[in-house]
Amino acid sequence: MGRAATGLAVGMLTFAIVAISVQHIGGYLVSQGWKTLPVTLVGALCLALAAYVVWIGGRAVATARAAGRAAEPTTARAFGALASDLGFRAMSYAGALLILTAGAWFLTVNDAAVSRTFFDLSLIAASAGKILAAFWTNIVIFSVSWVLILIWSLAVAIARTLPGEAGKPIRTLAIIYGDLFRGLPAIITIYLIGFGLPLTNLPVLSNLSSTSYAIIALTLTYGAYTSEVYRAGIESVHQSQIAAARSLGLSHARTMRYVVIPQALRGIVPPLMNNCISLQKDTALVAIIGTIDAFNQSKIIAANNFNLSAVTTVAILFILITIPQARLVDKLTERDRRRIRSGG
């Protein structure tokens, strides 16, 4: 009964807080020129959700009472478990509603200073075209870099796993490369390459665009991380597979190509996708060398308007293309777990 009663009490408290918040926040929005109908509809939805929480708490209390009246011990335990679950559910939903309510207050306090600074809809609409055009630079950098990273990191991983004394010098170089670029922050690598190579007066390399320098820097940085992912996949292939291939007369190169790498790739797709998501976000770092990407464009707009809503637009763009990939990683990970559990 205790958990059920707590759930009902928390639900009723949540309803009171939401009702007060809807009244005050809704009145403020209408006074600022928002249309009454959408504000009313959103407020009604919030109240309905709060009422739903109270209803769940009421069900929990009623179920707990039914458990106390039940003659059969098994029936009483079943009702008691259901009442406990409903009580926890009411508290969980109430907590979520209270967090959302706190967020609404945060956006509207102090004459909606936070909303006006980060979510100025008129500025977002006016700057969206320029930011979307600049965001194409991020997409190009990401796409080209990712293709180069997949190729380059696989070569490094294979070099890292070369067998015998003959492969030791190449293995050592691969280890040094991985340690070096995993130790350097990506922003430093971008800065050194973006500003350093033009000063060298080397043919071709000193005359590239800032986008090209960004691609080179990101490829070197993420190539080091991704090579370790490849190496983990290669080393996860059982040694008996390699021995069987070599006993059939396959060379080391053919064994890697036809036996080891195809099996290794099956287990490393989720971590590869995680690296892909990280690379996608780190394309914003190219702003440090003057590349006019979405972030740099948003900073220019923000400086001209003394408002950060344009930067919020960039954040939303990155979130919109990152979330689907994150869910894809979750599905791939779950599929891999199912395969392992089934013995595949």
mmCIF file of N, CA, C and O in Angstrom, residues 165-174:
data_model
loop_
_atom_site.group_PDB
_atom_site.id
_atom_site.type_symbol
_atom_site.label_atom_id
_atom_site.label_comp_id
_atom_site.label_asym_id
_atom_site.label_seq_id
_atom_site.Cartn_x
_atom_site.Cartn_y
_atom_site.Cartn_z
ATOM 1 N N GLU A 165 59.214 -11.731 -37.681
ATOM 2 C CA GLU A 165 60.251 -10.722 -37.520
ATOM 3 C C GLU A 165 60.299 -9.772 -38.707
ATOM 4 O O GLU A 165 60.627 -8.597 -38.566
ATOM 5 N N ALA A 166 59.942 -10.282 -39.895
ATOM 6 C CA ALA A 166 59.993 -9.451 -41.096
ATOM 7 C C ALA A 166 58.986 -8.305 -41.023
ATOM 8 O O ALA A 166 59.223 -7.237 -41.581
ATOM 9 N N GLY A 167 57.881 -8.540 -40.357
ATOM 10 C CA GLY A 167 56.864 -7.495 -40.267
ATOM 11 C C GLY A 167 57.066 -6.535 -39.114
ATOM 12 O O GLY A 167 56.291 -5.582 -38.967
ATOM 13 N N LYS A 168 58.109 -6.749 -38.304
ATOM 14 C CA LYS A 168 58.305 -5.926 -37.111
ATOM 15 C C LYS A 168 58.497 -4.444 -37.416
ATOM 16 O O LYS A 168 57.896 -3.600 -36.733
ATOM 17 N N PRO A 169 59.317 -4.047 -38.415
ATOM 18 C CA PRO A 169 59.470 -2.605 -38.680
ATOM 19 C C PRO A 169 58.157 -1.924 -39.054
ATOM 20 O O PRO A 169 57.856 -0.823 -38.575
ATOM 21 N N ILE A 170 57.347 -2.576 -39.885
ATOM 22 C CA ILE A 170 56.059 -1.995 -40.282
ATOM 23 C C ILE A 170 55.110 -1.956 -39.096
ATOM 24 O O ILE A 170 54.381 -0.968 -38.907
ATOM 25 N N ARG A 171 55.131 -3.014 -38.296
ATOM 26 C CA ARG A 171 54.291 -3.024 -37.100
ATOM 27 C C ARG A 171 54.651 -1.869 -36.169
ATOM 28 O O ARG A 171 53.782 -1.203 -35.608
ATOM 29 N N THR A 172 55.937 -1.632 -36.016
ATOM 30 C CA THR A 172 56.395 -0.559 -35.135
ATOM 31 C C THR A 172 55.925 0.806 -35.632
ATOM 32 O O THR A 172 55.454 1.646 -34.845
ATOM 33 N N LEU A 173 56.045 1.024 -36.943
ATOM 34 C CA LEU A 173 55.582 2.292 -37.507
ATOM 35 C C LEU A 173 54.074 2.466 -37.308
ATOM 36 O O LEU A 173 53.595 3.564 -37.009
ATOM 37 N N ALA A 174 53.323 1.375 -37.488
ATOM 38 C CA ALA A 174 51.870 1.448 -37.296
ATOM 39 C C ALA A 174 51.530 1.763 -35.841
ATOM 40 O O ALA A 174 50.604 2.539 -35.559
#
